[in-house]
Amino acid sequence: MTLTTATRALAVERLGAYHGARITDVDLASASDETLAAVRAALVEHKVLFFPAQSLDPDSQVLLGRRLGELTPSHPVVRGLDDEHPEIYSLDAADNGFADTWHTDVTFVRRPPLGSILRAVQLPPLGGDTNWADAEAAYASLSAPVRALADQLTAVHDGNREWGYHLAQRGGNQWEDCEYTRLEPVEHPVVRVHPETGRRSLFVNPGFTSHIAGVSEAESRGLLDAFYAHLTKPEHIVRHRWAAGDVAMWDNRSTLHYANRDYGDFRRIMHRVTLRGDVPVGPAAIAG
Ligand SMILES: O=C(O)CCC(=O)C(=O)O
Ligand SMILES: [Fe+2]
């Protein structure tokens, strides 16, 4: 069952019990400031938003991103689409642009992105759906003792596993005032407190989290496997089947995502712009 409600003047069709919403009455290229403020609020509330039948191109996608926040360059190790669009991160299946590992974008830097805006540029005839997991719903549905344990943990995030080869082969990019020539692992709290809502989420992901700090390797593996299995339970997931013109937007502070790689040799091209985020904060820091 889907529930249709009007929230702050937007036509919002909720897609799941916890997260995900389709917004059917917004043209992102021509939206007013007031509409975009409502979109920004809906992003935090629903965590992943889908906008069908849009008409964005690289210029208007960058402009939209700038109206919603501050854009980062494409990616720490992947250069932008072209000289005119250094902010656009192009995922092209013909250039090994796949995202078939559950991840939260760019958690291997000190200030991971706040969110992303993704546009379908070229789609395969079938397949290539993208899935988003709700990391707040996952945290909330852990048992109280495991939540209390997770609250105390810190994890190491290391981009080398996914991006080390690319960096060595092609060099890095400019990101957050520095040129990335190597990727230094960073630490983040395992439970993140959302800076806008104060809600807690499980902030670990199979793409970039290498281990839990200060515990044995076996404990780290066991804990991460349990967290990943829990995060990706079907009830924590919303799946999107793409159509031409679709734009998706997600809150990268409270979600993970995974793009199905099930379309053989067909080409699939997606363009992303990425909103600058802040340093993740855990419950201990909030408690003082
Ligand atoms: O290709 C997709 O659907 C998602 C790609 C991805 O992980 C991203 O844009 O951050
Ligand atoms: Fe991603």
PDB file of C-alpha atoms and ligand atoms in Angstrom:
ATOM      1  CA  MET A   1       0.000   0.000   0.000  1.00  0.00           C
ATOM      2  CA  THR A   2       1.249   3.495  -0.702  1.00  0.00           C
ATOM      3  CA  LEU A   3       0.116   6.548   1.140  1.00  0.00           C
ATOM      4  CA  THR A   4      -0.359   9.845  -0.642  1.00  0.00           C
ATOM      5  CA  THR A   5      -0.113  12.999   1.414  1.00  0.00           C
ATOM      6  CA  ALA A   6       0.578  16.621   0.659  1.00  0.00           C
ATOM      7  CA  THR A   7       3.486  17.860   2.764  1.00  0.00           C
ATOM      8  CA  ARG A   8       4.474  21.530   2.664  1.00  0.00           C
ATOM      9  CA  ALA A   9       2.850  21.986  -0.729  1.00  0.00           C
ATOM     10  CA  LEU A  10       4.628  18.981  -2.280  1.00  0.00           C
ATOM     11  CA  ALA A  11       2.767  15.944  -3.624  1.00  0.00           C
ATOM     12  CA  VAL A  12       4.587  13.244  -1.664  1.00  0.00           C
ATOM     13  CA  GLU A  13       3.872   9.567  -2.290  1.00  0.00           C
ATOM     14  CA  ARG A  14       5.590   7.498   0.368  1.00  0.00           C
ATOM     15  CA  LEU A  15       7.241   4.307  -0.878  1.00  0.00           C
ATOM     16  CA  GLY A  16       7.975   2.373   2.278  1.00  0.00           C
ATOM     17  CA  ALA A  17       7.272   2.122   5.973  1.00  0.00           C
ATOM     18  CA  TYR A  18      10.374   4.093   6.903  1.00  0.00           C
ATOM     19  CA  HIS A  19      11.941   5.940   3.992  1.00  0.00           C
ATOM     20  CA  GLY A  20      11.569   6.786   0.329  1.00  0.00           C
ATOM     21  CA  ALA A  21       9.130   9.125  -1.392  1.00  0.00           C
ATOM     22  CA  ARG A  22       8.150   9.980  -4.930  1.00  0.00           C
ATOM     23  CA  ILE A  23       7.513  13.665  -5.574  1.00  0.00           C
ATOM     24  CA  THR A  24       5.347  14.177  -8.593  1.00  0.00           C
ATOM     25  CA  ASP A  25       4.613  17.895  -8.747  1.00  0.00           C
ATOM     26  CA  VAL A  26       8.081  19.456  -8.907  1.00  0.00           C
ATOM     27  CA  ASP A  27      10.070  20.470 -11.979  1.00  0.00           C
ATOM     28  CA  LEU A  28      13.578  20.625 -10.533  1.00  0.00           C
ATOM     29  CA  ALA A  29      14.923  22.836 -13.327  1.00  0.00           C
ATOM     30  CA  SER A  30      12.402  25.619 -12.710  1.00  0.00           C
ATOM     31  CA  ALA A  31      11.417  25.169  -9.039  1.00  0.00           C
ATOM     32  CA  SER A  32      11.016  28.272  -6.860  1.00  0.00           C
ATOM     33  CA  ASP A  33      13.167  28.855  -3.779  1.00  0.00           C
ATOM     34  CA  GLU A  34      10.161  27.983  -1.641  1.00  0.00           C
ATOM     35  CA  THR A  35       9.654  24.657  -3.435  1.00  0.00           C
ATOM     36  CA  LEU A  36      13.338  23.789  -3.118  1.00  0.00           C
ATOM     37  CA  ALA A  37      13.198  24.573   0.607  1.00  0.00           C
ATOM     38  CA  ALA A  38      10.349  22.046   0.854  1.00  0.00           C
ATOM     39  CA  VAL A  39      12.395  19.537  -1.167  1.00  0.00           C
ATOM     40  CA  ARG A  40      15.359  20.044   1.176  1.00  0.00           C
ATOM     41  CA  ALA A  41      13.103  19.382   4.201  1.00  0.00           C
ATOM     42  CA  ALA A  42      11.573  16.321   2.487  1.00  0.00           C
ATOM     43  CA  LEU A  43      15.073  14.984   1.841  1.00  0.00           C
ATOM     44  CA  VAL A  44      15.823  14.817   5.556  1.00  0.00           C
ATOM     45  CA  GLU A  45      12.362  13.471   6.394  1.00  0.00           C
ATOM     46  CA  HIS A  46      12.141  10.746   3.719  1.00  0.00           C
ATOM     47  CA  LYS A  47      15.914  10.189   3.175  1.00  0.00           C
ATOM     48  CA  VAL A  48      15.560   9.284  -0.499  1.00  0.00           C
ATOM     49  CA  LEU A  49      13.416  11.185  -2.981  1.00  0.00           C
ATOM     50  CA  PHE A  50      12.511  10.328  -6.563  1.00  0.00           C
ATOM     51  CA  PHE A  51      11.460  12.916  -9.131  1.00  0.00           C
ATOM     52  CA  PRO A  52      10.031  11.442 -12.360  1.00  0.00           C
ATOM     53  CA  ALA A  53      10.010  13.080 -15.801  1.00  0.00           C
ATOM     54  CA  GLN A  54      12.645  15.747 -15.206  1.00  0.00           C
ATOM     55  CA  SER A  55      14.525  17.658 -17.893  1.00  0.00           C
ATOM     56  CA  LEU A  56      17.921  18.236 -16.264  1.00  0.00           C
ATOM     57  CA  ASP A  57      21.129  18.438 -18.251  1.00  0.00           C
ATOM     58  CA  PRO A  58      24.668  18.831 -16.860  1.00  0.00           C
ATOM     59  CA  ASP A  59      24.355  22.634 -16.468  1.00  0.00           C
ATOM     60  CA  SER A  60      20.965  22.572 -14.771  1.00  0.00           C
ATOM     61  CA  GLN A  61      21.943  19.629 -12.554  1.00  0.00           C
ATOM     62  CA  VAL A  62      24.918  21.612 -11.227  1.00  0.00           C
ATOM     63  CA  LEU A  63      22.719  24.680 -10.762  1.00  0.00           C
ATOM     64  CA  LEU A  64      20.143  22.623  -8.853  1.00  0.00           C
ATOM     65  CA  GLY A  65      22.872  21.246  -6.589  1.00  0.00           C
ATOM     66  CA  ARG A  66      24.143  24.757  -5.852  1.00  0.00           C
ATOM     67  CA  ARG A  67      20.625  25.870  -4.938  1.00  0.00           C
ATOM     68  CA  LEU A  68      20.256  22.967  -2.500  1.00  0.00           C
ATOM     69  CA  GLY A  69      23.647  23.223  -0.808  1.00  0.00           C
ATOM     70  CA  GLU A  70      27.339  23.517  -1.481  1.00  0.00           C
ATOM     71  CA  LEU A  71      28.724  21.186  -4.143  1.00  0.00           C
ATOM     72  CA  THR A  72      31.905  19.164  -3.827  1.00  0.00           C
ATOM     73  CA  PRO A  73      34.076  18.376  -6.826  1.00  0.00           C
ATOM     74  CA  SER A  74      33.109  15.134  -8.591  1.00  0.00           C
ATOM     75  CA  HIS A  75      34.859  12.660  -6.269  1.00  0.00           C
ATOM     76  CA  PRO A  76      38.157  12.538  -4.327  1.00  0.00           C
ATOM     77  CA  VAL A  77      39.801  10.311  -6.897  1.00  0.00           C
ATOM     78  CA  VAL A  78      37.613  10.598 -10.007  1.00  0.00           C
ATOM     79  CA  ARG A  79      37.747  13.769 -12.072  1.00  0.00           C
ATOM     80  CA  GLY A  80      34.597  15.490 -13.258  1.00  0.00           C
ATOM     81  CA  LEU A  81      32.636  14.895 -16.447  1.00  0.00           C
ATOM     82  CA  ASP A  82      34.572  17.566 -18.403  1.00  0.00           C
ATOM     83  CA  ASP A  83      36.249  20.960 -17.928  1.00  0.00           C
ATOM     84  CA  GLU A  84      32.877  22.719 -17.813  1.00  0.00           C
ATOM     85  CA  HIS A  85      31.434  20.335 -15.215  1.00  0.00           C
ATOM     86  CA  PRO A  86      34.094  19.456 -12.611  1.00  0.00           C
ATOM     87  CA  GLU A  87      31.256  18.802 -10.109  1.00  0.00           C
ATOM     88  CA  ILE A  88      29.647  16.006 -12.129  1.00  0.00           C
ATOM     89  CA  TYR A  89      30.648  12.466 -11.231  1.00  0.00           C
ATOM     90  CA  SER A  90      29.818  10.250 -14.174  1.00  0.00           C
ATOM     91  CA  LEU A  91      29.217   6.555 -13.562  1.00  0.00           C
ATOM     92  CA  ASP A  92      29.448   4.899 -16.940  1.00  0.00           C
ATOM     93  CA  ALA A  93      29.224   1.107 -17.166  1.00  0.00           C
ATOM     94  CA  ALA A  94      31.468   1.302 -20.237  1.00  0.00           C
ATOM     95  CA  ASP A  95      34.179   2.786 -17.994  1.00  0.00           C
ATOM     96  CA  ASN A  96      33.737   0.342 -15.101  1.00  0.00           C
ATOM     97  CA  GLY A  97      31.292   2.712 -13.361  1.00  0.00           C
ATOM     98  CA  PHE A  98      29.444   0.271 -11.117  1.00  0.00           C
ATOM     99  CA  ALA A  99      28.197   0.560  -7.553  1.00  0.00           C
ATOM    100  CA  ASP A 100      27.303  -3.060  -6.749  1.00  0.00           C
ATOM    101  CA  THR A 101      28.585  -2.951  -3.179  1.00  0.00           C
ATOM    102  CA  TRP A 102      26.457  -1.519  -0.380  1.00  0.00           C
ATOM    103  CA  HIS A 103      27.971   1.835   0.533  1.00  0.00           C
ATOM    104  CA  THR A 104      27.418   5.330   1.780  1.00  0.00           C
ATOM    105  CA  ASP A 105      29.147   7.828  -0.494  1.00  0.00           C
ATOM    106  CA  VAL A 106      32.730   8.810   0.280  1.00  0.00           C
ATOM    107  CA  THR A 107      32.786   7.893   3.987  1.00  0.00           C
ATOM    108  CA  PHE A 108      36.567   7.429   3.669  1.00  0.00           C
ATOM    109  CA  VAL A 109      37.187  11.173   4.114  1.00  0.00           C
ATOM    110  CA  ARG A 110      36.889  13.307   7.242  1.00  0.00           C
ATOM    111  CA  ARG A 111      33.770  15.121   6.005  1.00  0.00           C
ATOM    112  CA  PRO A 112      31.650  12.703   3.971  1.00  0.00           C
ATOM    113  CA  PRO A 113      28.979  14.211   1.726  1.00  0.00           C
ATOM    114  CA  LEU A 114      25.620  15.371   3.089  1.00  0.00           C
ATOM    115  CA  GLY A 115      23.792  13.971   0.094  1.00  0.00           C
ATOM    116  CA  SER A 116      23.778  13.290  -3.608  1.00  0.00           C
ATOM    117  CA  ILE A 117      21.598  14.083  -6.605  1.00  0.00           C
ATOM    118  CA  LEU A 118      21.665  11.379  -9.284  1.00  0.00           C
ATOM    119  CA  ARG A 119      20.293  11.607 -12.807  1.00  0.00           C
ATOM    120  CA  ALA A 120      19.663   8.744 -15.211  1.00  0.00           C
ATOM    121  CA  VAL A 121      21.439   9.648 -18.461  1.00  0.00           C
ATOM    122  CA  GLN A 122      21.352   6.332 -20.316  1.00  0.00           C
ATOM    123  CA  LEU A 123      19.574   3.216 -19.068  1.00  0.00           C
ATOM    124  CA  PRO A 124      19.685  -0.450 -20.028  1.00  0.00           C
ATOM    125  CA  PRO A 125      16.378  -1.918 -21.297  1.00  0.00           C
ATOM    126  CA  LEU A 126      16.016  -3.895 -18.054  1.00  0.00           C
ATOM    127  CA  GLY A 127      17.903  -4.082 -14.779  1.00  0.00           C
ATOM    128  CA  GLY A 128      20.180  -1.523 -13.138  1.00  0.00           C
ATOM    129  CA  ASP A 129      17.749  -0.774 -10.312  1.00  0.00           C
ATOM    130  CA  THR A 130      19.176   1.048  -7.301  1.00  0.00           C
ATOM    131  CA  ASN A 131      18.395   0.149  -3.668  1.00  0.00           C
ATOM    132  CA  TRP A 132      18.578   2.393  -0.603  1.00  0.00           C
ATOM    133  CA  ALA A 133      18.745   1.111   2.977  1.00  0.00           C
ATOM    134  CA  ASP A 134      17.508   3.209   5.897  1.00  0.00           C
ATOM    135  CA  ALA A 135      20.297   3.291   8.493  1.00  0.00           C
ATOM    136  CA  GLU A 136      18.095   5.042  11.072  1.00  0.00           C
ATOM    137  CA  ALA A 137      15.372   2.399  10.865  1.00  0.00           C
ATOM    138  CA  ALA A 138      18.121  -0.229  11.143  1.00  0.00           C
ATOM    139  CA  TYR A 139      19.587   1.372  14.264  1.00  0.00           C
ATOM    140  CA  ALA A 140      16.142   1.762  15.828  1.00  0.00           C
ATOM    141  CA  SER A 141      15.264  -1.892  15.245  1.00  0.00           C
ATOM    142  CA  LEU A 142      18.413  -3.282  16.901  1.00  0.00           C
ATOM    143  CA  SER A 143      17.897  -4.632  20.417  1.00  0.00           C
ATOM    144  CA  ALA A 144      18.620  -2.138  23.188  1.00  0.00           C
ATOM    145  CA  PRO A 145      21.839  -3.852  24.417  1.00  0.00           C
ATOM    146  CA  VAL A 146      23.282  -3.961  20.879  1.00  0.00           C
ATOM    147  CA  ARG A 147      22.348  -0.301  20.339  1.00  0.00           C
ATOM    148  CA  ALA A 148      24.182   0.537  23.562  1.00  0.00           C
ATOM    149  CA  LEU A 149      27.236  -1.406  22.373  1.00  0.00           C
ATOM    150  CA  ALA A 150      27.177   0.211  18.909  1.00  0.00           C
ATOM    151  CA  ASP A 151      26.907   3.663  20.513  1.00  0.00           C
ATOM    152  CA  GLN A 152      30.364   3.169  22.029  1.00  0.00           C
ATOM    153  CA  LEU A 153      32.189   1.971  18.907  1.00  0.00           C
ATOM    154  CA  THR A 154      34.390   3.740  16.385  1.00  0.00           C
ATOM    155  CA  ALA A 155      35.110   2.414  12.890  1.00  0.00           C
ATOM    156  CA  VAL A 156      37.915   2.916  10.416  1.00  0.00           C
ATOM    157  CA  HIS A 157      36.922   3.807   6.841  1.00  0.00           C
ATOM    158  CA  ASP A 158      39.465   3.156   4.113  1.00  0.00           C
ATOM    159  CA  GLY A 159      38.891   4.104   0.463  1.00  0.00           C
ATOM    160  CA  ASN A 160      41.859   2.102  -0.781  1.00  0.00           C
ATOM    161  CA  ARG A 161      39.943  -1.138  -1.214  1.00  0.00           C
ATOM    162  CA  GLU A 162      37.475   0.396  -3.688  1.00  0.00           C
ATOM    163  CA  TRP A 163      39.577   3.231  -5.082  1.00  0.00           C
ATOM    164  CA  GLY A 164      43.258   2.405  -4.521  1.00  0.00           C
ATOM    165  CA  TYR A 165      43.681   0.824  -7.932  1.00  0.00           C
ATOM    166  CA  HIS A 166      41.948   3.688  -9.730  1.00  0.00           C
ATOM    167  CA  LEU A 167      44.083   6.208  -7.816  1.00  0.00           C
ATOM    168  CA  ALA A 168      47.300   4.382  -8.713  1.00  0.00           C
ATOM    169  CA  GLN A 169      46.337   4.074 -12.393  1.00  0.00           C
ATOM    170  CA  ARG A 170      44.756   7.455 -13.094  1.00  0.00           C
ATOM    171  CA  GLY A 171      45.784   9.797 -10.285  1.00  0.00           C
ATOM    172  CA  GLY A 172      43.462  11.631  -7.935  1.00  0.00           C
ATOM    173  CA  ASN A 173      41.335  14.739  -7.896  1.00  0.00           C
ATOM    174  CA  GLN A 174      40.891  17.942  -5.939  1.00  0.00           C
ATOM    175  CA  TRP A 175      38.483  17.569  -2.986  1.00  0.00           C
ATOM    176  CA  GLU A 176      37.974  19.618   0.178  1.00  0.00           C
ATOM    177  CA  ASP A 177      40.972  21.875  -0.437  1.00  0.00           C
ATOM    178  CA  CYS A 178      43.473  19.124  -1.110  1.00  0.00           C
ATOM    179  CA  GLU A 179      44.728  17.107  -4.029  1.00  0.00           C
ATOM    180  CA  TYR A 180      44.174  13.403  -3.335  1.00  0.00           C
ATOM    181  CA  THR A 181      47.342  11.507  -4.160  1.00  0.00           C
ATOM    182  CA  ARG A 182      46.799   8.866  -1.465  1.00  0.00           C
ATOM    183  CA  LEU A 183      43.919   7.802   0.736  1.00  0.00           C
ATOM    184  CA  GLU A 184      44.537   7.897   4.486  1.00  0.00           C
ATOM    185  CA  PRO A 185      42.044   5.846   6.521  1.00  0.00           C
ATOM    186  CA  VAL A 186      39.777   7.933   8.774  1.00  0.00           C
ATOM    187  CA  GLU A 187      37.769   7.136  11.909  1.00  0.00           C
ATOM    188  CA  HIS A 188      34.032   7.782  12.322  1.00  0.00           C
ATOM    189  CA  PRO A 189      31.593   6.838  15.075  1.00  0.00           C
ATOM    190  CA  VAL A 190      29.692   3.595  14.340  1.00  0.00           C
ATOM    191  CA  VAL A 191      26.514   5.402  15.380  1.00  0.00           C
ATOM    192  CA  ARG A 192      26.024   8.799  13.803  1.00  0.00           C
ATOM    193  CA  VAL A 193      23.778  11.473  15.252  1.00  0.00           C
ATOM    194  CA  HIS A 194      22.048  13.300  12.406  1.00  0.00           C
ATOM    195  CA  PRO A 195      23.084  16.957  12.603  1.00  0.00           C
ATOM    196  CA  GLU A 196      19.608  18.213  11.628  1.00  0.00           C
ATOM    197  CA  THR A 197      17.258  15.810  13.437  1.00  0.00           C
ATOM    198  CA  GLY A 198      19.351  14.369  16.291  1.00  0.00           C
ATOM    199  CA  ARG A 199      18.279  10.860  15.205  1.00  0.00           C
ATOM    200  CA  ARG A 200      20.828   8.044  15.389  1.00  0.00           C
ATOM    201  CA  SER A 201      21.835   5.765  12.537  1.00  0.00           C
ATOM    202  CA  LEU A 202      24.242   2.881  11.983  1.00  0.00           C
ATOM    203  CA  PHE A 203      27.089   4.566  10.127  1.00  0.00           C
ATOM    204  CA  VAL A 204      29.134   1.646   8.762  1.00  0.00           C
ATOM    205  CA  ASN A 205      29.135   0.296   5.216  1.00  0.00           C
ATOM    206  CA  PRO A 206      30.700  -2.665   3.384  1.00  0.00           C
ATOM    207  CA  GLY A 207      32.194  -0.416   0.704  1.00  0.00           C
ATOM    208  CA  PHE A 208      34.504   1.604   2.890  1.00  0.00           C
ATOM    209  CA  THR A 209      34.468   0.466   6.532  1.00  0.00           C
ATOM    210  CA  SER A 210      37.588  -1.654   7.006  1.00  0.00           C
ATOM    211  CA  HIS A 211      37.232  -2.530  10.695  1.00  0.00           C
ATOM    212  CA  ILE A 212      36.055  -1.484  14.121  1.00  0.00           C
ATOM    213  CA  ALA A 213      38.776   0.224  16.103  1.00  0.00           C
ATOM    214  CA  GLY A 214      40.018  -1.129  19.438  1.00  0.00           C
ATOM    215  CA  VAL A 215      38.510  -4.628  19.217  1.00  0.00           C
ATOM    216  CA  SER A 216      39.956  -7.907  17.916  1.00  0.00           C
ATOM    217  CA  GLU A 217      39.820  -8.701  14.217  1.00  0.00           C
ATOM    218  CA  ALA A 218      37.355 -11.534  14.895  1.00  0.00           C
ATOM    219  CA  GLU A 219      35.114  -9.250  16.976  1.00  0.00           C
ATOM    220  CA  SER A 220      35.268  -6.569  14.295  1.00  0.00           C
ATOM    221  CA  ARG A 221      34.321  -9.024  11.539  1.00  0.00           C
ATOM    222  CA  GLY A 222      31.482 -10.503  13.595  1.00  0.00           C
ATOM    223  CA  LEU A 223      30.076  -7.102  14.563  1.00  0.00           C
ATOM    224  CA  LEU A 224      30.290  -5.663  11.049  1.00  0.00           C
ATOM    225  CA  ASP A 225      28.704  -8.767   9.503  1.00  0.00           C
ATOM    226  CA  ALA A 226      25.840  -8.525  11.989  1.00  0.00           C
ATOM    227  CA  PHE A 227      25.378  -4.790  11.299  1.00  0.00           C
ATOM    228  CA  TYR A 228      25.462  -5.271   7.511  1.00  0.00           C
ATOM    229  CA  ALA A 229      22.980  -8.164   7.611  1.00  0.00           C
ATOM    230  CA  HIS A 230      20.685  -6.018   9.722  1.00  0.00           C
ATOM    231  CA  LEU A 231      21.054  -2.842   7.614  1.00  0.00           C
ATOM    232  CA  THR A 232      20.180  -4.714   4.423  1.00  0.00           C
ATOM    233  CA  LYS A 233      17.117  -6.584   5.689  1.00  0.00           C
ATOM    234  CA  PRO A 234      14.383  -6.247   3.025  1.00  0.00           C
ATOM    235  CA  GLU A 235      12.181  -4.115   5.276  1.00  0.00           C
ATOM    236  CA  HIS A 236      14.961  -1.525   5.503  1.00  0.00           C
ATOM    237  CA  ILE A 237      15.226  -1.205   1.719  1.00  0.00           C
ATOM    238  CA  VAL A 238      13.488   0.800  -0.962  1.00  0.00           C
ATOM    239  CA  ARG A 239      14.235  -0.246  -4.544  1.00  0.00           C
ATOM    240  CA  HIS A 240      13.950   2.051  -7.534  1.00  0.00           C
ATOM    241  CA  ARG A 241      13.414   0.956 -11.119  1.00  0.00           C
ATOM    242  CA  TRP A 242      14.756   3.795 -13.248  1.00  0.00           C
ATOM    243  CA  ALA A 243      12.951   5.453 -16.159  1.00  0.00           C
ATOM    244  CA  ALA A 244      14.290   8.109 -18.531  1.00  0.00           C
ATOM    245  CA  GLY A 245      14.092  11.526 -16.865  1.00  0.00           C
ATOM    246  CA  ASP A 246      14.281  10.200 -13.298  1.00  0.00           C
ATOM    247  CA  VAL A 247      16.283  12.062 -10.679  1.00  0.00           C
ATOM    248  CA  ALA A 248      17.010  10.614  -7.225  1.00  0.00           C
ATOM    249  CA  MET A 249      18.261  12.534  -4.205  1.00  0.00           C
ATOM    250  CA  TRP A 250      19.431  10.952  -0.957  1.00  0.00           C
ATOM    251  CA  ASP A 251      20.520  11.951   2.504  1.00  0.00           C
ATOM    252  CA  ASN A 252      23.956  10.367   2.698  1.00  0.00           C
ATOM    253  CA  ARG A 253      24.026  10.738   6.498  1.00  0.00           C
ATOM    254  CA  SER A 254      21.243   8.227   7.100  1.00  0.00           C
ATOM    255  CA  THR A 255      21.267   5.796   4.158  1.00  0.00           C
ATOM    256  CA  LEU A 256      23.316   3.251   2.203  1.00  0.00           C
ATOM    257  CA  HIS A 257      22.767   2.317  -1.431  1.00  0.00           C
ATOM    258  CA  TYR A 258      23.541  -0.394  -3.978  1.00  0.00           C
ATOM    259  CA  ALA A 259      23.115  -0.386  -7.770  1.00  0.00           C
ATOM    260  CA  ASN A 260      22.206  -3.768  -9.279  1.00  0.00           C
ATOM    261  CA  ARG A 261      24.659  -4.961 -11.905  1.00  0.00           C
ATOM    262  CA  ASP A 262      22.346  -7.209 -13.860  1.00  0.00           C
ATOM    263  CA  TYR A 263      22.212  -5.750 -17.372  1.00  0.00           C
ATOM    264  CA  GLY A 264      25.017  -7.634 -19.133  1.00  0.00           C
ATOM    265  CA  ASP A 265      26.817  -5.560 -21.738  1.00  0.00           C
ATOM    266  CA  PHE A 266      24.166  -2.870 -22.029  1.00  0.00           C
ATOM    267  CA  ARG A 267      25.409   0.601 -21.257  1.00  0.00           C
ATOM    268  CA  ARG A 268      24.183   2.492 -18.208  1.00  0.00           C
ATOM    269  CA  ILE A 269      25.287   6.083 -17.502  1.00  0.00           C
ATOM    270  CA  MET A 270      24.389   8.075 -14.392  1.00  0.00           C
ATOM    271  CA  HIS A 271      25.458  11.604 -13.437  1.00  0.00           C
ATOM    272  CA  ARG A 272      25.799  12.609  -9.799  1.00  0.00           C
ATOM    273  CA  VAL A 273      26.416  15.887  -8.042  1.00  0.00           C
ATOM    274  CA  THR A 274      27.385  15.723  -4.394  1.00  0.00           C
ATOM    275  CA  LEU A 275      26.506  18.053  -1.522  1.00  0.00           C
ATOM    276  CA  ARG A 276      29.233  18.933   0.944  1.00  0.00           C
ATOM    277  CA  GLY A 277      28.767  17.469   4.419  1.00  0.00           C
ATOM    278  CA  ASP A 278      30.203  17.791   7.892  1.00  0.00           C
ATOM    279  CA  VAL A 279      32.284  15.714  10.294  1.00  0.00           C
ATOM    280  CA  PRO A 280      30.138  12.827  11.638  1.00  0.00           C
ATOM    281  CA  VAL A 281      29.356  13.094  15.334  1.00  0.00           C
ATOM    282  CA  GLY A 282      28.573  10.137  17.620  1.00  0.00           C
ATOM    283  CA  PRO A 283      26.419   9.835  20.747  1.00  0.00           C
ATOM    284  CA  ALA A 284      29.397  10.179  23.104  1.00  0.00           C
ATOM    285  CA  ALA A 285      30.228  13.634  21.736  1.00  0.00           C
ATOM    286  CA  ILE A 286      26.599  14.698  22.126  1.00  0.00           C
ATOM    287  CA  ALA A 287      26.467  13.418  25.715  1.00  0.00           C
ATOM    288  CA  GLY A 288      29.605  15.505  26.351  1.00  0.00           C
TER     289      GLY A 288
HETATM  290  O1  LIG B   1      24.385   3.921 -10.275  1.00  0.00           O
HETATM  291  C1  LIG B   1      23.613   4.074  -9.338  1.00  0.00           C
HETATM  292  O2  LIG B   1      22.413   3.849  -9.390  1.00  0.00           O
HETATM  293  C2  LIG B   1      24.147   4.563  -8.022  1.00  0.00           C
HETATM  294  C3  LIG B   1      25.578   4.940  -8.150  1.00  0.00           C
HETATM  295  C4  LIG B   1      26.151   5.431  -6.862  1.00  0.00           C
HETATM  296  O3  LIG B   1      26.518   4.689  -6.008  1.00  0.00           O
HETATM  297  C5  LIG B   1      26.235   6.872  -6.674  1.00  0.00           C
HETATM  298  O4  LIG B   1      25.874   7.629  -7.561  1.00  0.00           O
HETATM  299  O5  LIG B   1      26.667   7.286  -5.591  1.00  0.00           O
HETATM  300 FE    FE B   2      27.158   5.818  -4.291  1.00  0.00          FE
END
